[in-house]
Amino acid sequence: MKRNLYAFWAMLKEMVEVTKEKDPALRSTAEVLLYPSFWAILSHRLAHRLYRKKHFFLARLISQLSRLFTGIEIHPGAKIGRRFFIDHGMGVVIGETAEIGNNVMLYHGVTLGGTGKHKIKRHPTVEDNVLIGAETIVLGPVTIGKNSKIGAGSVVLRDIPSDVTAVGSPARIVRWHREQQEAEVQTRGKQILFSGKKAM
Ligand SMILES: CC(C)(COP(=O)(O)OP(=O)(O)OC[C@H]1O[C@@H](n2cnc3c(N)ncnc32)[C@H](O)[C@@H]1OP(=O)(O)O)[C@@H](O)C(=O)NCCC(=O)NCCS
């Protein structure tokens, strides 16, 4: 019991930290209570526990009540990692077999939905550190690789690799971040060599 309370308190603290980190508009800790994301994620943690214990009706009830108050619909079956944040929130839909890694950020209107063609794993997998812009639709059991960004208003129907920015409908890759990082490291390396400074 004491351990559960401690874990719950740690989770709340982390949610406050994440909100502060992701939304520069936040002025005080108390304001976190006014974020739909806070209530939607909290309700989902409870609903998902009930879902795993096969209390399907109760789990769905909590999820639908949360949707009523926050405008964010997360199916209780969806698996969501730590440090998840939804900015604004209204209109977000996350399907039953969706899987979301750690430190993922969604904006309002994002759908992680099914195409209607797939039976078991029907919804997307979103890996760690992904950002998905407002009103983006991701359909089917596709994977968005870690550290990638999807531009607002995109439609994703195929896998997106890690470390890229993809935009448009259908989404296409416009930037490879790893190549960019490698190029930066090389240029900085050269600068260090030419300036005669030793690398650390
Ligand atoms: C995609 C995004 C994450 C930026 O990623 P980034 O890696 O920093 O990429 P850049 O901004 O440098 O853009 C890369 C290219 O994609 C284009 N682009 C960026 N976002 C786009 C979008 N939503 N739709 C179409 N093209 C877009 C840029 O114009 C740029 O093109 P260029 O290279 O020809 O100039 C950002 O533009 C975005 O859409 N964020 C979501 C924010 C949001 O939803 N806000 C709602 C607040 S209420």
CSV table of C-alpha atoms and ligand atoms in Angstrom, one decimal:
chain,number,residue,atom,x,y,z
A,1,MET,CA,0.0,0.0,0.0
A,2,LYS,CA,2.8,2.4,1.0
A,3,ARG,CA,4.7,1.4,-2.0
A,4,ASN,CA,1.7,2.0,-4.3
A,5,LEU,CA,1.2,5.5,-2.8
A,6,TYR,CA,4.8,6.3,-3.3
A,7,ALA,CA,4.6,5.1,-6.9
A,8,PHE,CA,1.5,7.2,-7.5
A,9,TRP,CA,3.1,10.3,-6.0
A,10,ALA,CA,6.2,9.8,-8.1
A,11,MET,CA,4.0,9.5,-11.2
A,12,LEU,CA,2.2,12.7,-10.4
A,13,LYS,CA,5.5,14.5,-9.9
A,14,GLU,CA,6.8,13.3,-13.2
A,15,MET,CA,3.6,14.4,-15.0
A,16,VAL,CA,4.0,17.9,-13.5
A,17,GLU,CA,7.6,18.0,-14.6
A,18,VAL,CA,6.8,16.9,-18.1
A,19,THR,CA,4.0,19.5,-18.5
A,20,LYS,CA,6.4,22.2,-17.3
A,21,GLU,CA,9.1,21.0,-19.7
A,22,LYS,CA,6.8,20.7,-22.8
A,23,ASP,CA,4.6,23.7,-22.4
A,24,PRO,CA,6.4,27.0,-22.0
A,25,ALA,CA,3.0,28.7,-21.4
A,26,LEU,CA,2.7,27.1,-18.0
A,27,ARG,CA,3.0,29.7,-15.2
A,28,SER,CA,2.6,27.7,-11.9
A,29,THR,CA,2.4,24.0,-10.8
A,30,ALA,CA,-1.3,24.4,-9.9
A,31,GLU,CA,-2.1,25.2,-13.5
A,32,VAL,CA,-1.2,21.6,-14.4
A,33,LEU,CA,-4.6,20.7,-13.0
A,34,LEU,CA,-6.2,22.7,-15.8
A,35,TYR,CA,-4.5,20.6,-18.5
A,36,PRO,CA,-6.8,18.0,-20.3
A,37,SER,CA,-3.6,16.0,-20.9
A,38,PHE,CA,-3.1,15.6,-17.1
A,39,TRP,CA,-6.6,14.2,-16.5
A,40,ALA,CA,-6.7,12.1,-19.6
A,41,ILE,CA,-3.4,10.4,-18.8
A,42,LEU,CA,-4.2,9.9,-15.2
A,43,SER,CA,-7.6,8.3,-16.1
A,44,HIS,CA,-5.9,6.1,-18.7
A,45,ARG,CA,-3.4,4.7,-16.2
A,46,LEU,CA,-6.4,3.6,-14.0
A,47,ALA,CA,-8.5,2.4,-17.0
A,48,HIS,CA,-5.5,0.4,-18.4
A,49,ARG,CA,-5.0,-1.3,-15.0
A,50,LEU,CA,-8.6,-2.3,-15.0
A,51,TYR,CA,-8.4,-3.5,-18.6
A,52,ARG,CA,-5.5,-5.7,-17.8
A,53,LYS,CA,-7.5,-7.2,-15.0
A,54,LYS,CA,-10.3,-7.9,-17.5
A,55,HIS,CA,-12.7,-5.3,-15.9
A,56,PHE,CA,-13.5,-4.2,-19.5
A,57,PHE,CA,-16.8,-2.4,-18.7
A,58,LEU,CA,-15.4,-0.3,-15.9
A,59,ALA,CA,-12.2,0.4,-17.9
A,60,ARG,CA,-14.3,1.7,-20.8
A,61,LEU,CA,-16.5,3.7,-18.5
A,62,ILE,CA,-13.5,5.6,-17.1
A,63,SER,CA,-12.1,6.1,-20.6
A,64,GLN,CA,-15.5,7.5,-21.9
A,65,LEU,CA,-16.0,9.8,-18.8
A,66,SER,CA,-12.5,11.1,-19.4
A,67,ARG,CA,-13.3,11.7,-23.1
A,68,LEU,CA,-16.4,13.6,-22.0
A,69,PHE,CA,-14.4,16.0,-19.8
A,70,THR,CA,-11.1,16.3,-21.8
A,71,GLY,CA,-12.0,15.7,-25.5
A,72,ILE,CA,-9.2,13.1,-25.5
A,73,GLU,CA,-10.3,9.5,-26.3
A,74,ILE,CA,-7.7,6.8,-25.3
A,75,HIS,CA,-8.9,3.2,-25.4
A,76,PRO,CA,-8.1,1.5,-22.1
A,77,GLY,CA,-6.1,-1.2,-24.0
A,78,ALA,CA,-3.6,1.2,-25.4
A,79,LYS,CA,-0.1,0.8,-24.0
A,80,ILE,CA,1.5,4.1,-23.1
A,81,GLY,CA,5.0,4.7,-21.7
A,82,ARG,CA,6.3,7.3,-19.3
A,83,ARG,CA,6.5,11.1,-19.8
A,84,PHE,CA,3.7,11.2,-22.3
A,85,PHE,CA,2.2,14.6,-23.0
A,86,ILE,CA,-0.7,15.8,-25.2
A,87,ASP,CA,-0.7,19.5,-25.9
A,88,HIS,CA,-4.2,21.1,-26.0
A,89,GLY,CA,-5.7,17.6,-26.4
A,90,MET,CA,-9.1,18.1,-28.0
A,91,GLY,CA,-9.9,15.5,-30.7
A,92,VAL,CA,-7.0,13.1,-29.9
A,93,VAL,CA,-8.0,9.5,-30.5
A,94,ILE,CA,-5.8,6.5,-29.5
A,95,GLY,CA,-6.9,3.0,-30.5
A,96,GLU,CA,-6.9,-0.2,-28.5
A,97,THR,CA,-3.8,-1.8,-29.9
A,98,ALA,CA,-1.7,1.4,-30.1
A,99,GLU,CA,1.7,1.3,-28.4
A,100,ILE,CA,3.4,4.5,-27.3
A,101,GLY,CA,7.0,4.6,-26.0
A,102,ASN,CA,8.5,7.0,-23.5
A,103,ASN,CA,8.7,10.8,-23.8
A,104,VAL,CA,6.2,11.0,-26.7
A,105,MET,CA,4.3,14.3,-27.4
A,106,LEU,CA,1.1,14.6,-29.4
A,107,TYR,CA,-0.7,17.8,-30.3
A,108,HIS,CA,-4.5,18.2,-30.5
A,109,GLY,CA,-6.4,16.2,-33.2
A,110,VAL,CA,-3.9,13.4,-33.6
A,111,THR,CA,-5.5,10.0,-34.4
A,112,LEU,CA,-3.6,6.8,-33.9
A,113,GLY,CA,-6.3,4.7,-35.5
A,114,GLY,CA,-7.0,1.5,-37.5
A,115,THR,CA,-7.7,1.2,-41.2
A,116,GLY,CA,-10.4,-1.4,-40.8
A,117,LYS,CA,-8.3,-4.0,-42.7
A,118,HIS,CA,-6.3,-5.4,-39.8
A,119,LYS,CA,-7.6,-7.7,-37.1
A,120,ILE,CA,-5.3,-8.2,-34.2
A,121,LYS,CA,-2.6,-5.4,-34.0
A,122,ARG,CA,-4.7,-2.7,-35.8
A,123,HIS,CA,-3.2,0.5,-34.5
A,124,PRO,CA,0.2,2.3,-34.7
A,125,THR,CA,3.3,1.9,-32.6
A,126,VAL,CA,5.1,5.1,-31.7
A,127,GLU,CA,8.6,4.7,-30.4
A,128,ASP,CA,10.4,6.8,-27.8
A,129,ASN,CA,10.9,10.6,-28.2
A,130,VAL,CA,8.5,11.0,-31.1
A,131,LEU,CA,6.6,14.3,-31.7
A,132,ILE,CA,3.4,14.2,-33.7
A,133,GLY,CA,2.0,17.5,-34.9
A,134,ALA,CA,-1.6,18.7,-34.7
A,135,GLU,CA,-4.4,17.0,-36.7
A,136,THR,CA,-2.1,14.2,-37.9
A,137,ILE,CA,-3.7,10.9,-38.8
A,138,VAL,CA,-1.6,7.7,-38.4
A,139,LEU,CA,-3.5,4.6,-39.6
A,140,GLY,CA,-2.9,0.9,-39.3
A,141,PRO,CA,-0.2,-1.2,-37.5
A,142,VAL,CA,2.6,1.1,-38.7
A,143,THR,CA,5.7,2.1,-36.7
A,144,ILE,CA,7.0,5.6,-36.2
A,145,GLY,CA,10.7,5.2,-35.3
A,146,LYS,CA,12.3,6.8,-32.2
A,147,ASN,CA,13.3,10.5,-32.2
A,148,SER,CA,11.2,11.2,-35.4
A,149,LYS,CA,8.9,14.2,-35.9
A,150,ILE,CA,5.7,14.2,-37.9
A,151,GLY,CA,4.6,17.6,-39.2
A,152,ALA,CA,1.2,19.0,-38.3
A,153,GLY,CA,-1.6,17.9,-40.7
A,154,SER,CA,0.2,14.8,-42.1
A,155,VAL,CA,-1.3,11.4,-42.9
A,156,VAL,CA,1.0,8.5,-42.1
A,157,LEU,CA,0.1,5.1,-43.8
A,158,ARG,CA,3.6,3.5,-43.9
A,159,ASP,CA,6.4,3.0,-41.4
A,160,ILE,CA,8.5,6.0,-40.6
A,161,PRO,CA,12.2,5.3,-39.7
A,162,SER,CA,13.9,6.7,-36.6
A,163,ASP,CA,15.5,10.1,-36.5
A,164,VAL,CA,13.6,11.8,-39.4
A,165,THR,CA,11.1,14.5,-40.0
A,166,ALA,CA,8.2,13.5,-42.2
A,167,VAL,CA,5.4,15.8,-43.4
A,168,GLY,CA,2.5,15.8,-45.8
A,169,SER,CA,-0.3,13.5,-47.0
A,170,PRO,CA,0.9,10.8,-47.4
A,171,ALA,CA,3.8,11.7,-45.1
A,172,ARG,CA,7.2,11.8,-46.8
A,173,ILE,CA,10.6,12.3,-45.2
A,174,VAL,CA,12.0,15.8,-45.5
A,175,ARG,CA,14.9,15.5,-43.1
A,176,TRP,CA,17.3,12.8,-41.7
A,177,HIS,CA,18.4,14.0,-38.3
A,178,ARG,CA,21.2,11.4,-37.8
A,179,GLU,CA,22.9,12.5,-41.0
A,180,GLN,CA,22.6,16.1,-39.9
A,181,GLN,CA,24.1,15.3,-36.5
A,182,GLU,CA,26.9,13.3,-38.2
A,183,ALA,CA,27.6,16.3,-40.5
A,184,GLU,CA,27.6,18.6,-37.6
A,185,VAL,CA,30.0,16.4,-35.6
A,186,GLN,CA,32.3,16.2,-38.7
A,187,THR,CA,32.3,20.0,-39.2
A,188,ARG,CA,32.9,20.7,-35.6
A,189,GLY,CA,35.7,18.1,-35.6
A,190,LYS,CA,37.3,19.9,-38.5
A,191,GLN,CA,36.8,23.3,-36.8
A,192,ILE,CA,38.6,21.9,-33.7
A,193,LEU,CA,41.4,20.5,-35.9
A,194,PHE,CA,41.8,23.8,-37.8
A,195,SER,CA,41.7,25.9,-34.7
A,196,GLY,CA,44.4,23.7,-33.2
A,197,LYS,CA,42.3,22.9,-30.1
A,198,LYS,CA,42.3,19.3,-28.8
A,199,ALA,CA,39.1,17.4,-28.7
A,200,MET,CA,37.8,16.6,-25.2
B,1,LIG,C1,7.6,19.1,-38.5
B,1,LIG,C2,8.0,20.0,-37.3
B,1,LIG,C3,8.0,19.1,-36.0
B,1,LIG,C4,9.3,20.6,-37.4
B,1,LIG,O1,10.4,19.6,-37.6
B,1,LIG,P1,11.9,20.0,-38.0
B,1,LIG,O2,12.6,18.8,-38.1
B,1,LIG,O3,12.3,21.1,-37.0
B,1,LIG,O4,11.7,20.5,-39.4
B,1,LIG,P2,11.7,22.0,-40.0
B,1,LIG,O5,10.8,22.9,-39.4
B,1,LIG,O6,13.1,22.4,-40.2
B,1,LIG,O7,11.0,21.6,-41.4
B,1,LIG,C5,11.6,20.8,-42.4
B,1,LIG,C6,10.8,21.0,-43.7
B,1,LIG,O8,9.5,20.5,-43.5
B,1,LIG,C7,8.5,21.6,-43.8
B,1,LIG,N1,7.4,21.5,-42.8
B,1,LIG,C8,7.6,21.5,-41.5
B,1,LIG,N2,6.3,21.3,-40.9
B,1,LIG,C9,5.5,21.1,-41.9
B,1,LIG,C10,4.1,20.7,-42.0
B,1,LIG,N3,3.4,20.6,-40.9
B,1,LIG,N4,3.5,20.5,-43.2
B,1,LIG,C11,4.3,20.6,-44.3
B,1,LIG,N5,5.6,20.9,-44.3
B,1,LIG,C12,6.2,21.2,-43.1
B,1,LIG,C13,9.4,22.9,-43.6
B,1,LIG,O9,8.8,24.0,-44.3
B,1,LIG,C14,10.7,22.5,-44.0
B,1,LIG,O10,10.8,22.5,-45.4
B,1,LIG,P3,12.0,23.1,-46.2
B,1,LIG,O11,13.2,22.3,-45.8
B,1,LIG,O12,11.7,23.0,-47.6
B,1,LIG,O13,12.1,24.5,-45.7
B,1,LIG,C15,7.0,21.1,-37.1
B,1,LIG,O14,7.0,21.9,-38.3
B,1,LIG,C16,5.6,20.8,-36.8
B,1,LIG,O15,4.8,20.5,-37.6
B,1,LIG,N6,5.4,20.7,-35.5
B,1,LIG,C17,4.1,20.4,-34.9
B,1,LIG,C18,3.7,21.6,-34.1
B,1,LIG,C19,2.2,21.7,-33.9
B,1,LIG,O16,1.4,20.8,-34.2
B,1,LIG,N7,1.8,22.8,-33.3
B,1,LIG,C20,0.4,23.1,-32.9
B,1,LIG,C21,0.5,24.1,-31.9
B,1,LIG,S1,-1.1,24.7,-31.4
